[in-house]
mmCIF file of C-alpha atoms and ligand atoms in Angstrom:
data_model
loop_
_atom_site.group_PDB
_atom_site.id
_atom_site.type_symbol
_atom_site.label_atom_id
_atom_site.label_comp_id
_atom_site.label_asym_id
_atom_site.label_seq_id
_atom_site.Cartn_x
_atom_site.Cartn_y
_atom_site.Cartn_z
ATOM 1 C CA UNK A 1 -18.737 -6.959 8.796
ATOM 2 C CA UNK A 2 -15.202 -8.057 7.683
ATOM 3 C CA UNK A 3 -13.854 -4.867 4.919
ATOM 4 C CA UNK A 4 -13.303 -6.701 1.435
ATOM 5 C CA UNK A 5 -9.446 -6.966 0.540
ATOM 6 C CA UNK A 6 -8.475 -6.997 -3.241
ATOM 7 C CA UNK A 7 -4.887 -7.874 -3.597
ATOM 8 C CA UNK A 8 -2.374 -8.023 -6.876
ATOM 9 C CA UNK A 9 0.043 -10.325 -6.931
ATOM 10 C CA UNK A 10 2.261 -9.032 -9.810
ATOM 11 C CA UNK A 11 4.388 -12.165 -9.414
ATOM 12 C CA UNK A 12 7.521 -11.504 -11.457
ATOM 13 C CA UNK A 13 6.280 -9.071 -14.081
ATOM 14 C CA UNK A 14 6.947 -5.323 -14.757
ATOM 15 C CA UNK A 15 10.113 -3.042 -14.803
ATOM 16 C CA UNK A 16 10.331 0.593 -12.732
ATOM 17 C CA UNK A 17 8.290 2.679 -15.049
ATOM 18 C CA UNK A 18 5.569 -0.424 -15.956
ATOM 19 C CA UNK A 19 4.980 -0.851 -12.131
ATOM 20 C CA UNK A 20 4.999 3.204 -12.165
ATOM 21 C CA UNK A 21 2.599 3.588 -14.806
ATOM 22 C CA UNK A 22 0.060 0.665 -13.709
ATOM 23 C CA UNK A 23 -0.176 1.864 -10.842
ATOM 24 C CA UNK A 24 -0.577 5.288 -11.842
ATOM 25 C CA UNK A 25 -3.587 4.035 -13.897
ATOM 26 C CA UNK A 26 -5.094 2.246 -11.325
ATOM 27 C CA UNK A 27 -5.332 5.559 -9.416
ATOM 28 C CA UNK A 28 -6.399 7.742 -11.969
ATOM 29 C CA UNK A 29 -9.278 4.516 -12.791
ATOM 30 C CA UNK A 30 -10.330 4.094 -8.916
ATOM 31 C CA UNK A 31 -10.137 7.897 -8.283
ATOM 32 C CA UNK A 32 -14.083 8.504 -8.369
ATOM 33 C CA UNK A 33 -15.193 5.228 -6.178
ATOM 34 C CA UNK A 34 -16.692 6.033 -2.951
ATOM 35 C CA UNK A 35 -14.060 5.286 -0.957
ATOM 36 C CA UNK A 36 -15.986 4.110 2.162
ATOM 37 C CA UNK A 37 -17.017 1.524 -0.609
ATOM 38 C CA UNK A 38 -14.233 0.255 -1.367
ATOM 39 C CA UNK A 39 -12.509 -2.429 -0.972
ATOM 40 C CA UNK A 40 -8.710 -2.632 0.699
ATOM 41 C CA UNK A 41 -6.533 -2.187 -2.258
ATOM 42 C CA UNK A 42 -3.334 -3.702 -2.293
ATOM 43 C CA UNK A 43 -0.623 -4.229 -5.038
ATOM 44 C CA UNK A 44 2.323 -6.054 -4.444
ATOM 45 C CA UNK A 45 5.221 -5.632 -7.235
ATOM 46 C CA UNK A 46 8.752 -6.900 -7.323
ATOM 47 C CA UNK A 47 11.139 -5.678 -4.875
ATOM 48 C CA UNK A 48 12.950 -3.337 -7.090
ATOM 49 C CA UNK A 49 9.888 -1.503 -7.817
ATOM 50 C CA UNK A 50 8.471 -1.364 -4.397
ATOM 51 C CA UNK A 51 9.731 1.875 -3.619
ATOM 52 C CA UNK A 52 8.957 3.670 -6.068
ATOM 53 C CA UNK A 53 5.361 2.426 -6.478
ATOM 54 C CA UNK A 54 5.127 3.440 -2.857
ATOM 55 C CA UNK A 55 6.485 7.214 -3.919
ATOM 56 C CA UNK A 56 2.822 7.331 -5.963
ATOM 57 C CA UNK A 57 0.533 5.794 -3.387
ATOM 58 C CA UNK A 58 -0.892 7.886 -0.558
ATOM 59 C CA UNK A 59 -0.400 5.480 2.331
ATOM 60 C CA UNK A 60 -3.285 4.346 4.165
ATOM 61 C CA UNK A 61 -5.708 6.395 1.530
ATOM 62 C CA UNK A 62 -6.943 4.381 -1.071
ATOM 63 C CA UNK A 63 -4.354 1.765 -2.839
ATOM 64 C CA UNK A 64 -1.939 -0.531 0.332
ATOM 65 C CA UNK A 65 1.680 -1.685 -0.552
ATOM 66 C CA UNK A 66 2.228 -5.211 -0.431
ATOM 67 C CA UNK A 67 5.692 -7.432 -0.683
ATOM 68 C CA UNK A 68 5.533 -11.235 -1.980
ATOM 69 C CA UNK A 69 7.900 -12.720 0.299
ATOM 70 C CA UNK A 70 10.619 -11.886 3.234
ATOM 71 C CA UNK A 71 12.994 -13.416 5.430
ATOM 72 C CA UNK A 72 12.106 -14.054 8.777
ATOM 73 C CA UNK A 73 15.397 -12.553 10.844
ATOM 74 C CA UNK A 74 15.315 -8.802 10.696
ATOM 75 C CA UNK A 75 18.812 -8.240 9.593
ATOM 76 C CA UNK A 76 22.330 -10.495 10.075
ATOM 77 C CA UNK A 77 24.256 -12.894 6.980
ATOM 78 C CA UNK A 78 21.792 -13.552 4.901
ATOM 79 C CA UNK A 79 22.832 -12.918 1.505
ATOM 80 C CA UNK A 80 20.068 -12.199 -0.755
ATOM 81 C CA UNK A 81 16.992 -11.560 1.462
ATOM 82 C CA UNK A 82 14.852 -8.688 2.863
ATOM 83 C CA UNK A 83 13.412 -8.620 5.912
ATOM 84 C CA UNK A 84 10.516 -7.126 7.406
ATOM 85 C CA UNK A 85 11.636 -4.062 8.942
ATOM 86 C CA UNK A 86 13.046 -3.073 5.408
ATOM 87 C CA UNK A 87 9.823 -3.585 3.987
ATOM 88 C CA UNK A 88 8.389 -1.408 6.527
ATOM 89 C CA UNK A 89 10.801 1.407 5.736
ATOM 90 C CA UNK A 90 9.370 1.946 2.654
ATOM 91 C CA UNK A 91 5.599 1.533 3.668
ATOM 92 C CA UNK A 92 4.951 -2.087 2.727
ATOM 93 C CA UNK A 93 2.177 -3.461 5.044
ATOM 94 C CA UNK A 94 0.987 -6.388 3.643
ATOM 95 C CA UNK A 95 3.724 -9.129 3.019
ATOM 96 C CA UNK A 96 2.404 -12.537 0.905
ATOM 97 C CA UNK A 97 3.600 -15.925 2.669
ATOM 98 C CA UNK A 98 3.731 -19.435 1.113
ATOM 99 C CA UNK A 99 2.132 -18.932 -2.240
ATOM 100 C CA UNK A 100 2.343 -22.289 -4.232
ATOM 101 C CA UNK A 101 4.749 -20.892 -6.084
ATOM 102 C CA UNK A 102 7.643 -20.279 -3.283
ATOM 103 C CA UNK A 103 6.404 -24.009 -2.172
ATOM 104 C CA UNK A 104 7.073 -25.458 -5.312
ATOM 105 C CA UNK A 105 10.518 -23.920 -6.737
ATOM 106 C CA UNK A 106 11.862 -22.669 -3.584
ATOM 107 C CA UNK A 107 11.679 -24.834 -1.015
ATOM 108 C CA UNK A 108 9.056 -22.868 1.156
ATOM 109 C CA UNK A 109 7.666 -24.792 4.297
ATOM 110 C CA UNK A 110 4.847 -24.820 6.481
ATOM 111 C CA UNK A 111 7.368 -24.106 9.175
ATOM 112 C CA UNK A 112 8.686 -21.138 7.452
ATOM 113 C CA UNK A 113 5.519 -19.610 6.784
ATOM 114 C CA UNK A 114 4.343 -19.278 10.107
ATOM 115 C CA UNK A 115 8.292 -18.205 10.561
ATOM 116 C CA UNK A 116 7.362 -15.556 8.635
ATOM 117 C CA UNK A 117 4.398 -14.768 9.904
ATOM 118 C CA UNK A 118 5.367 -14.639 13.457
ATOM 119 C CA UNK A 119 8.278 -11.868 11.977
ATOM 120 C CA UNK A 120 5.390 -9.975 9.766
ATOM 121 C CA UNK A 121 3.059 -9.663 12.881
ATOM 122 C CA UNK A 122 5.955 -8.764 15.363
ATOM 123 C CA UNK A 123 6.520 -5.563 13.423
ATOM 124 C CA UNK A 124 2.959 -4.627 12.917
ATOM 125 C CA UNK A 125 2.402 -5.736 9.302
ATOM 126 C CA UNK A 126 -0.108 -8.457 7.853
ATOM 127 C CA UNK A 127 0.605 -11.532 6.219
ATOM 128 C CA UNK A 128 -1.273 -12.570 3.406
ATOM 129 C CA UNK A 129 -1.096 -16.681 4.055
ATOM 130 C CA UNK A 130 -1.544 -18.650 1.033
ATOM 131 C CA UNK A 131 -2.823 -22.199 1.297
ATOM 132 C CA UNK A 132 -4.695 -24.756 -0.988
ATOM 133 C CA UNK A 133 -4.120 -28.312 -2.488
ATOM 134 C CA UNK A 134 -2.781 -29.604 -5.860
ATOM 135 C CA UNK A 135 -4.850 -31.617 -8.822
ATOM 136 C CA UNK A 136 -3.290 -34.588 -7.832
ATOM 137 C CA UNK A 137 -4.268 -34.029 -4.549
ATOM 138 C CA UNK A 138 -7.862 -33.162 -4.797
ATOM 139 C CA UNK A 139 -8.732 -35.706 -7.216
ATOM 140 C CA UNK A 140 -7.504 -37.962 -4.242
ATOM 141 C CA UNK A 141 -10.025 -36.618 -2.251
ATOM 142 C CA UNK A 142 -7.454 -34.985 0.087
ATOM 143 C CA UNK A 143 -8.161 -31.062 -0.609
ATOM 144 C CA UNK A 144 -9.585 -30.691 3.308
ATOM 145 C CA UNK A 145 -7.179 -32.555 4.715
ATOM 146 C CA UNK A 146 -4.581 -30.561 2.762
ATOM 147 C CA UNK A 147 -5.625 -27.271 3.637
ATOM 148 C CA UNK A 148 -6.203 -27.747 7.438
ATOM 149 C CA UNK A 149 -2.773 -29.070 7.665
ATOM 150 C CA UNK A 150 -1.739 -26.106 6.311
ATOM 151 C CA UNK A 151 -3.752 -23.634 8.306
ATOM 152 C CA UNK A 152 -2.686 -25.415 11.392
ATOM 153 C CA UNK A 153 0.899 -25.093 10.988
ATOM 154 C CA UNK A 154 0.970 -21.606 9.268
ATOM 155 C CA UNK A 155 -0.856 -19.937 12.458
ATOM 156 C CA UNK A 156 1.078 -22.319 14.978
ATOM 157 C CA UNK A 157 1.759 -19.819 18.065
ATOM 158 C CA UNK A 158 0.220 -16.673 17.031
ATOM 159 C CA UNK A 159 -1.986 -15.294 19.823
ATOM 160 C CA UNK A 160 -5.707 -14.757 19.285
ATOM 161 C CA UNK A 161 -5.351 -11.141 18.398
ATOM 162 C CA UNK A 162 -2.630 -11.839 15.447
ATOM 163 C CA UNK A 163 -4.620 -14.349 14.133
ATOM 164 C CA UNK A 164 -7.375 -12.018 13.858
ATOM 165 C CA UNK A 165 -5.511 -9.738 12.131
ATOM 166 C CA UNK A 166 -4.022 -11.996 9.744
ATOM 167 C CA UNK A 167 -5.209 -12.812 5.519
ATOM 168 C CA UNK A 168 -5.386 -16.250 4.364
ATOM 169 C CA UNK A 169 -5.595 -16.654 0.633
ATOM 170 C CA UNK A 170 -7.026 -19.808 0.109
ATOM 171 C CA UNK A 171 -5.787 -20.756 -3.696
ATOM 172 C CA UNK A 172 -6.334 -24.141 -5.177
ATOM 173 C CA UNK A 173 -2.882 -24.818 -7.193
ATOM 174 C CA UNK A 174 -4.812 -26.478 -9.723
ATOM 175 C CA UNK A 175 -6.834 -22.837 -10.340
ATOM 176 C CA UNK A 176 -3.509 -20.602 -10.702
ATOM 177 C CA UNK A 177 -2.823 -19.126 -14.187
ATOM 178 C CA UNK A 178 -5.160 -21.708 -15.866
ATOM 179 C CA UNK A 179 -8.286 -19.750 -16.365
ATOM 180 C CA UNK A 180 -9.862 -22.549 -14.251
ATOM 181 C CA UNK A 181 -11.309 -21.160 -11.468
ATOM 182 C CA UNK A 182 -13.146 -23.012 -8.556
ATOM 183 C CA UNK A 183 -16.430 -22.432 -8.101
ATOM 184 C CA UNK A 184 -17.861 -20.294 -6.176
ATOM 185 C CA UNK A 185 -19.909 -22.797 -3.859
ATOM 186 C CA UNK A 186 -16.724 -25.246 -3.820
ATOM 187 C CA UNK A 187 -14.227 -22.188 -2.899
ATOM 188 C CA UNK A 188 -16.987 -20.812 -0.238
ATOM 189 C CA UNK A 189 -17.249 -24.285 1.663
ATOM 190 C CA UNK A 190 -13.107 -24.524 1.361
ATOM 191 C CA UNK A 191 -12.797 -20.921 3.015
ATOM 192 C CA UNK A 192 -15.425 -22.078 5.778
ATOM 193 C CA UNK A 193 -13.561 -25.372 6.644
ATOM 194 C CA UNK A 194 -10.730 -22.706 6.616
ATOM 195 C CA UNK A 195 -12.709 -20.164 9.157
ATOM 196 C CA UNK A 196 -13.743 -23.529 11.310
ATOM 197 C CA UNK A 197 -9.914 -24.496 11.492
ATOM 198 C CA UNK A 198 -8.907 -21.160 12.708
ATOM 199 C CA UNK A 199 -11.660 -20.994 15.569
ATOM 200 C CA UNK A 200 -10.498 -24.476 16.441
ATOM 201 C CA UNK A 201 -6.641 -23.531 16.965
ATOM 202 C CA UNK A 202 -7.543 -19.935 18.081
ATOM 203 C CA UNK A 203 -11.391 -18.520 18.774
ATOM 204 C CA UNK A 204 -14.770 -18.056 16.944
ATOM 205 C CA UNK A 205 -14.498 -14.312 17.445
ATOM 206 C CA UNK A 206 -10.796 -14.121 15.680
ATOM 207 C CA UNK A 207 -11.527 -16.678 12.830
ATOM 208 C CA UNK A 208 -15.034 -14.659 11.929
ATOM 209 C CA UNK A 209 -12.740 -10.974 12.060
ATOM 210 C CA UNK A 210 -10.174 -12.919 9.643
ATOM 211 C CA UNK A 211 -10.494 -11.687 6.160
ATOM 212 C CA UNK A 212 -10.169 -14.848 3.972
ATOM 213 C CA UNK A 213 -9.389 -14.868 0.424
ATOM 214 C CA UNK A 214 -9.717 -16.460 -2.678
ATOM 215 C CA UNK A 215 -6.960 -16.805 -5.651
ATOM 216 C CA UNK A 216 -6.650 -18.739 -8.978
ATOM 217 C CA UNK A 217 -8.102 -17.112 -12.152
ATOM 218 C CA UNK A 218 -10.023 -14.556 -10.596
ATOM 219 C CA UNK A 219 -11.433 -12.220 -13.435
ATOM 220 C CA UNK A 220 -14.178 -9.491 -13.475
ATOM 221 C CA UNK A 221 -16.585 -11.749 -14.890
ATOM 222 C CA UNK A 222 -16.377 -13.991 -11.900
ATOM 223 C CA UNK A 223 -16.024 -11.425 -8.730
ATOM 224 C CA UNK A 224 -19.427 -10.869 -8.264
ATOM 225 C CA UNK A 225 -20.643 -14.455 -8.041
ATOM 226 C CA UNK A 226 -17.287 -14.816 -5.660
ATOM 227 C CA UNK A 227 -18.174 -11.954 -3.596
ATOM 228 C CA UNK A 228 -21.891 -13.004 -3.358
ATOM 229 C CA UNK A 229 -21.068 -16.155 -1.116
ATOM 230 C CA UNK A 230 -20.836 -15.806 2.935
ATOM 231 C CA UNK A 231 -17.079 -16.406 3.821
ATOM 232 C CA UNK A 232 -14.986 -15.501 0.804
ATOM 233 C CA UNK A 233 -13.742 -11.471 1.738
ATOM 234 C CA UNK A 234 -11.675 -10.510 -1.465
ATOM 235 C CA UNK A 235 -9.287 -11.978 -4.041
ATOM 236 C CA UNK A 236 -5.665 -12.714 -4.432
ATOM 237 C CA UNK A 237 -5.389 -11.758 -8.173
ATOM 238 C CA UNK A 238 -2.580 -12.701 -10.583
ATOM 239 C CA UNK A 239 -3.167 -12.335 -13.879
ATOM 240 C CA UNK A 240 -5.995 -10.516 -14.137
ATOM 241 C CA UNK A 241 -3.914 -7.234 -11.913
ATOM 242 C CA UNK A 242 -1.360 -6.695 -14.345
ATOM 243 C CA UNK A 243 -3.686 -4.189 -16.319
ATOM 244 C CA UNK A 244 -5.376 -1.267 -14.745
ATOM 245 C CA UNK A 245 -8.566 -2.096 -16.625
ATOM 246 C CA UNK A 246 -9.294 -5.662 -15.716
ATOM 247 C CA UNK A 247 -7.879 -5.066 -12.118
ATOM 248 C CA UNK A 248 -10.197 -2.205 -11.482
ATOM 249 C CA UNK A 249 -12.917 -4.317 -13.202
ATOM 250 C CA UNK A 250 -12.607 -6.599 -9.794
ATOM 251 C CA UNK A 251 -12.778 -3.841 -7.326
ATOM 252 C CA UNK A 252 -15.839 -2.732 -8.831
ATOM 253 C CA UNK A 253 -17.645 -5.915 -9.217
ATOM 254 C CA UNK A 254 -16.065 -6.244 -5.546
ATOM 255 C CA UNK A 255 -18.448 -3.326 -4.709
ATOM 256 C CA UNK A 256 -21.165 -4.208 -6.953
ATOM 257 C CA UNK A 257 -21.419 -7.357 -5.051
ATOM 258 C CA UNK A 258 -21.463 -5.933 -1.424
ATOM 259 C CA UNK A 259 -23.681 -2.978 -2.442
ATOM 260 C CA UNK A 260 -25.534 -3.741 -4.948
ATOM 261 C CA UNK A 261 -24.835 -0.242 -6.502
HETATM 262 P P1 13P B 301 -3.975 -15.992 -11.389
HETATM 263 O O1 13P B 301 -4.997 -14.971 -10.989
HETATM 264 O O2 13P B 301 -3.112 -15.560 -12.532
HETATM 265 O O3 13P B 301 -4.590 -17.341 -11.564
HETATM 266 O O4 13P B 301 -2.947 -16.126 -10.146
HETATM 267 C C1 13P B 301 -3.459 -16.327 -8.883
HETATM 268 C C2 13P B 301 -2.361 -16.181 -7.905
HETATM 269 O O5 13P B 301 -1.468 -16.998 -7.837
HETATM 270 C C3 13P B 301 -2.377 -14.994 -7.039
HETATM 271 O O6 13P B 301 -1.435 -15.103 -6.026
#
């Protein structure tokens, strides 16, 4: 059984001491939860506060650090980027690739998402690797097209084994920040076509260990139903994981879902 990942994407919010003192809260609010129960925890803040978020967490028990981007060369001229062994140094292990939001204002590419990725998996880390189609282009009719594309060319050349290891978040564009969210049924047969894709380009047995993901408006109303459905193994949260309350709100329903405790 694939272990459920919930993942905050603090996107370009919070200072030092916010960062500090959300995630301080989370901890204090996740401290009783049966931690076989749980789900993989991961928050990802801005750059500036990674290290001393990390300071607070105890690695590996309970709460993951996670970066939302890096460069793909480990170190060189590059003005302006960090790279993966960096992140490592201060205990990042899960890096997010291609969100929508890199794609649209910065220029991010299929190609150097799975450039990423490649770097990510060389040095032992996971990528979180965001796909999913636009309004424009699902009212066309083109969302599966769209996102097996993507898939394709984001996992181009990783061996079996990384691919295994890997995240997808599959997040319609449409879904992000808009208190839209897809439903459940509609996200669930996305995330399959997703699962099929990766068995096609790699093997059943890596694409059913992959943990895939779903993001846009995710809330802790909706979790449950989310978590309820056969192929959807967590949530890429935005919003909703910039306050201790609503973010632990998830994990639980996360739990309720999968335990029915
Ligand atoms: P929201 O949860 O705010 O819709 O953001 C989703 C997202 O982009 C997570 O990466």
């Amino acid at each position: 059984m694939r272990k459920p990942i919930i993942a905050g994407n603090w996107k370009l919010n919070k200072t030092i001491d916010e960062s500090i003192s959300l995630v301080e809260d989370i901890k204090v609010k996740t401290m009783d939860l049966n931690r076989e129960q749980m789900p993989t925890v991961v928050v990802c803040p801005v750059f500036t506060a990674l290290k001393s978020v990390a300071n607070i967490l105890e690695h590996g028990k309970g709460i993951d650090l996670g970066a939302q981007d890096c460069y793909h060369v480990d170190s060189g001229a590059y003005t302006g980027e960090v790279s993966v062994p960096m992140l490592k140094d201060i205990c990042v292990s899960y890096i997010i690739v291609g969100h929508s939001e890199r794609r649209q204002y910065f220029g991010e590419t299929d190609e150097t998402v799975n450039q990423k990725a490649k770097a990510i998996l060389s040095h032992g880390l996971i990528p979180i690797i965001c796909c999913g189609e636009s309004l424009e282009q699902r009212e066309a009719g083109k969302t599966d097209e769209i996102v097996k594309t993507q898939v394709k060319a984001d996992l181009k050349g990783l061996s079996n084994e990384e691919i295994a290891k890997s995240v997808i978040a599959y997040e319609p564009i449409w879904a992000i920040g808009t208190g839209k969210t897809c439903d459940s049924p509609e996200a669930n047969r996305v995330i399959k076509l997703i699962r099929d894709t990766v068995a096609e380009v790699s093997t059943r047995e890596a694409a059913d260990k992959m943990r895939i993901l779903y993001g846009g408006s995710v809330k802790a109303s909706t979790i449950e139903e989310q978590m309820s459905m056969s192929d959807i193994d967590g949530a890429l949260v935005g919003g909703a994981s910039l306050e201790a309350d609503s973010f632990v709100g998830i994990i639980k329903g996360t739990m309720l879902a999968r335990t029915g405790k």
